[in-house]
């Protein structure tokens, strides 16, 4: 795969495998709060792209739950990032935003779903990745649905395992 492509060099801090350091916290006004574990993979093959795969699991049974997969690109000469994401629930979304030092702020600008996706439909996703001073990675995801305004759904901190 060779060295990381210069076009995504500012995102090098994401590369590798990350495991939730403590159980992730799931919340939303309409659901029972829950805990989960999650593994993140950020890889590259030398293209001006980072590949990602996020796999969440049931905290006790370890059963696979939510999964996301896609690509990250950067607009040349800027800090503008695009996060192109397919979710196992039948949702696909494009999130864009700015990279500032070790923080990436993303907001959905396009969102679509399979014809038989479960209700309530997601209307908006906002997501923050933050590399903390101790080397841990924090992810916070908020969403709006047809019933609820933008509200936090996920908060989780990961440690790098490779
Ligand atoms: C519920 C979306 C990530 C676990 C939901 C609901 C939506 C949703 C729309 C239903 C809310 C309602 O009934 O009002 C999303 C989106 C995600 C995401 C857009 C990513 C951007 C995750 C992850 C997990 C997870 C990573 C980890 C296990 C759950 C659980 C529920 C739920 C357990 C409640 C039970 C259920 O409805 O299945 N999510 N979710 N979600 N989500 Fe997520």
Coordinates of C-alpha atoms and ligand atoms in Angstrom, one line a residue:
X1 CA 0.0 0.0 0.0
X2 CA 3.0 2.3 0.4
X3 CA 2.9 5.6 2.4
X4 CA -0.2 7.4 3.3
X5 CA -1.3 9.7 0.4
X6 CA -0.5 13.4 1.1
X7 CA -4.1 14.3 0.3
X8 CA -5.2 12.7 3.6
X9 CA -2.1 13.2 5.6
X10 CA -3.9 15.6 8.1
X11 CA -6.0 12.6 9.1
X12 CA -3.1 10.2 9.8
X13 CA -4.0 10.3 13.6
X14 CA -7.1 8.2 12.8
X15 CA -5.3 5.3 11.2
X16 CA -5.3 1.9 12.9
X17 CA -7.7 -0.1 15.0
X18 CA -9.6 1.3 17.9
X19 CA -11.6 -0.5 20.6
X20 CA -14.0 1.1 23.0
X21 CA -12.0 1.7 26.2
X22 CA -15.2 1.6 28.3
X23 CA -18.7 0.8 27.2
X24 CA -20.2 3.2 24.7
X25 CA -23.3 5.1 25.9
X26 CA -26.4 5.0 23.7
X27 CA -29.2 7.5 24.4
X28 CA -32.2 9.1 22.7
X29 CA -35.4 10.5 24.0
X30 CA -37.5 7.7 22.5
X31 CA -35.3 4.7 23.5
X32 CA -34.1 2.9 26.7
X33 CA -30.5 4.0 27.3
X34 CA -28.0 1.2 26.4
X35 CA -24.3 0.3 26.5
X36 CA -22.3 -1.2 23.7
X37 CA -18.8 -2.0 22.5
X38 CA -17.3 -1.0 19.2
X39 CA -14.2 -1.6 17.0
X40 CA -13.1 1.0 14.5
X41 CA -10.8 0.3 11.6
X42 CA -9.2 3.2 9.6
X43 CA -7.0 1.9 6.8
X44 CA -5.6 3.1 3.4
X45 CA -4.3 1.6 0.2
X46 CA -2.2 4.6 -1.0
X47 CA -5.2 6.4 -2.6
X48 CA -6.1 9.9 -1.5
X49 CA -8.8 8.2 0.6
X50 CA -9.1 6.7 4.1
X51 CA -11.2 3.6 4.4
X52 CA -13.2 3.0 7.5
X53 CA -15.3 0.2 9.1
X54 CA -17.1 0.6 12.4
X55 CA -18.5 -2.5 14.1
X56 CA -20.7 -2.3 17.2
X57 CA -21.5 -5.2 19.5
X58 CA -24.0 -6.0 22.2
X59 CA -22.3 -5.4 25.5
X60 CA -23.1 -8.8 27.0
X61 CA -23.9 -11.2 24.2
X62 CA -21.2 -9.7 21.9
X63 CA -23.7 -10.0 19.1
X64 CA -22.9 -7.8 16.1
X65 CA -25.2 -4.7 16.0
X66 CA -24.8 -1.5 14.2
X67 CA -22.2 -1.4 11.4
X68 CA -20.9 1.5 9.2
X69 CA -18.4 1.5 6.4
X70 CA -17.1 3.9 3.8
X71 CA -14.5 6.4 2.7
X72 CA -13.0 9.7 3.9
X73 CA -11.7 12.2 1.5
X74 CA -10.3 15.8 1.8
X75 CA -10.8 18.7 -0.5
X76 CA -7.4 19.5 -1.8
X77 CA -5.7 22.5 -0.2
X78 CA -8.3 22.9 2.5
X79 CA -9.3 21.4 5.9
X80 CA -12.7 20.3 4.4
X81 CA -13.5 16.6 5.0
X82 CA -16.1 14.3 3.4
X83 CA -17.2 11.2 5.2
X84 CA -19.0 8.8 2.8
X85 CA -20.9 6.2 4.8
X86 CA -23.1 3.1 4.3
X87 CA -24.9 1.8 7.4
X88 CA -26.2 -1.8 7.8
X89 CA -29.7 -0.4 8.6
X90 CA -30.1 0.7 5.0
X91 CA -29.1 4.3 5.6
X92 CA -26.4 5.9 3.5
X93 CA -25.1 9.4 4.3
X94 CA -22.6 11.9 3.3
X95 CA -21.2 14.0 6.1
X96 CA -18.9 17.0 5.6
X97 CA -17.1 19.3 7.9
X98 CA -13.9 20.8 9.0
X99 CA -10.7 19.3 10.5
X100 CA -9.1 21.5 13.2
X101 CA -6.0 20.0 14.7
X102 CA -7.1 16.7 16.3
X103 CA -10.9 17.3 16.0
X104 CA -13.1 16.4 13.1
X105 CA -16.7 18.0 13.1
X106 CA -19.1 16.4 10.6
X107 CA -22.7 17.1 9.6
X108 CA -24.8 15.2 7.1
X109 CA -25.4 17.0 3.9
X110 CA -27.1 14.1 2.1
X111 CA -29.0 11.2 3.5
X112 CA -30.9 8.4 1.8
X113 CA -32.3 5.0 2.7
X114 CA -33.7 1.7 1.4
X115 CA -37.4 1.7 0.6
X116 CA -38.1 -0.6 3.6
X117 CA -35.9 1.2 6.2
X118 CA -37.3 1.1 9.8
X119 CA -39.2 4.1 11.2
X120 CA -38.5 6.7 12.5
X121 CA -36.4 7.9 9.6
X122 CA -33.2 9.8 10.3
X123 CA -33.2 13.4 9.0
X124 CA -29.8 14.6 10.2
X125 CA -26.6 13.3 11.6
X126 CA -23.9 15.2 13.4
X127 CA -20.7 13.6 14.5
X128 CA -17.5 14.7 16.2
X129 CA -14.2 12.7 16.4
X130 CA -11.7 14.1 18.9
X131 CA -8.2 12.8 19.6
X132 CA -7.7 13.4 23.3
X133 CA -4.4 14.5 24.9
X134 CA -4.0 11.0 26.5
X135 CA -4.2 9.4 23.0
X136 CA -7.7 8.2 23.3
X137 CA -10.3 8.8 20.5
X138 CA -13.7 10.1 21.4
X139 CA -16.8 9.9 19.1
X140 CA -20.0 11.7 19.7
X141 CA -23.0 11.2 17.4
X142 CA -26.2 13.2 17.4
X143 CA -29.2 12.7 15.2
X144 CA -32.6 14.1 14.3
X145 CA -35.5 11.9 13.3
X146 CA -38.9 12.7 12.0
X147 CA -40.1 12.8 15.6
X148 CA -37.1 14.3 17.5
X149 CA -34.8 17.3 17.0
X150 CA -31.0 16.9 16.9
X151 CA -30.2 15.0 20.1
X152 CA -27.2 12.9 21.2
X153 CA -27.5 9.2 20.4
X154 CA -23.9 7.9 21.0
X155 CA -20.9 8.8 23.1
X156 CA -17.9 6.5 23.2
X157 CA -14.1 6.6 23.9
X158 CA -11.7 4.3 22.2
X159 CA -8.1 3.2 22.8
X160 CA -5.8 2.2 19.9
X161 CA -5.1 -1.5 19.7
X162 CA -3.0 -1.5 16.5
Ligands
LIG1 C1 -32.1 3.2 17.9 C2 -30.1 5.6 14.2 C3 -25.7 4.1 15.5 C4 -27.8 1.2 18.7 C5 -31.9 4.0 16.8 C6 -33.0 4.7 16.1 C7 -32.4 5.4 15.1 C8 -31.0 5.1 15.1 C9 -33.2 6.2 14.1 C10 -34.5 4.7 16.5 C11 -34.8 5.9 17.4 C12 -36.3 5.9 17.8 O1 -36.9 4.9 17.9 O2 -36.8 7.0 18.0 C13 -28.7 5.5 14.3 C14 -27.8 6.1 13.4 C15 -26.5 5.7 13.8 C16 -26.7 4.8 14.9 C17 -28.1 7.1 12.3 C18 -25.2 6.1 13.3 C19 -24.9 7.3 12.8 C20 -25.9 3.2 16.5 C21 -24.8 2.4 17.1 C22 -25.4 1.6 18.0 C23 -26.8 1.8 18.0 C24 -23.3 2.5 16.8 C25 -24.6 0.6 18.8 C26 -25.0 -0.6 19.2 C27 -29.1 1.5 18.8 C28 -30.0 0.9 19.7 C29 -31.3 1.5 19.5 C30 -31.1 2.5 18.5 C31 -29.7 -0.3 20.7 C32 -32.6 1.2 20.3 C33 -33.3 0.0 19.8 C34 -33.6 0.0 18.4 O3 -34.3 0.9 17.9 O4 -33.0 -0.8 17.6 N1 -30.7 4.3 16.2 N2 -28.1 4.7 15.1 N3 -27.1 2.8 17.0 N4 -29.7 2.5 18.1 FE1 -28.9 3.6 16.7

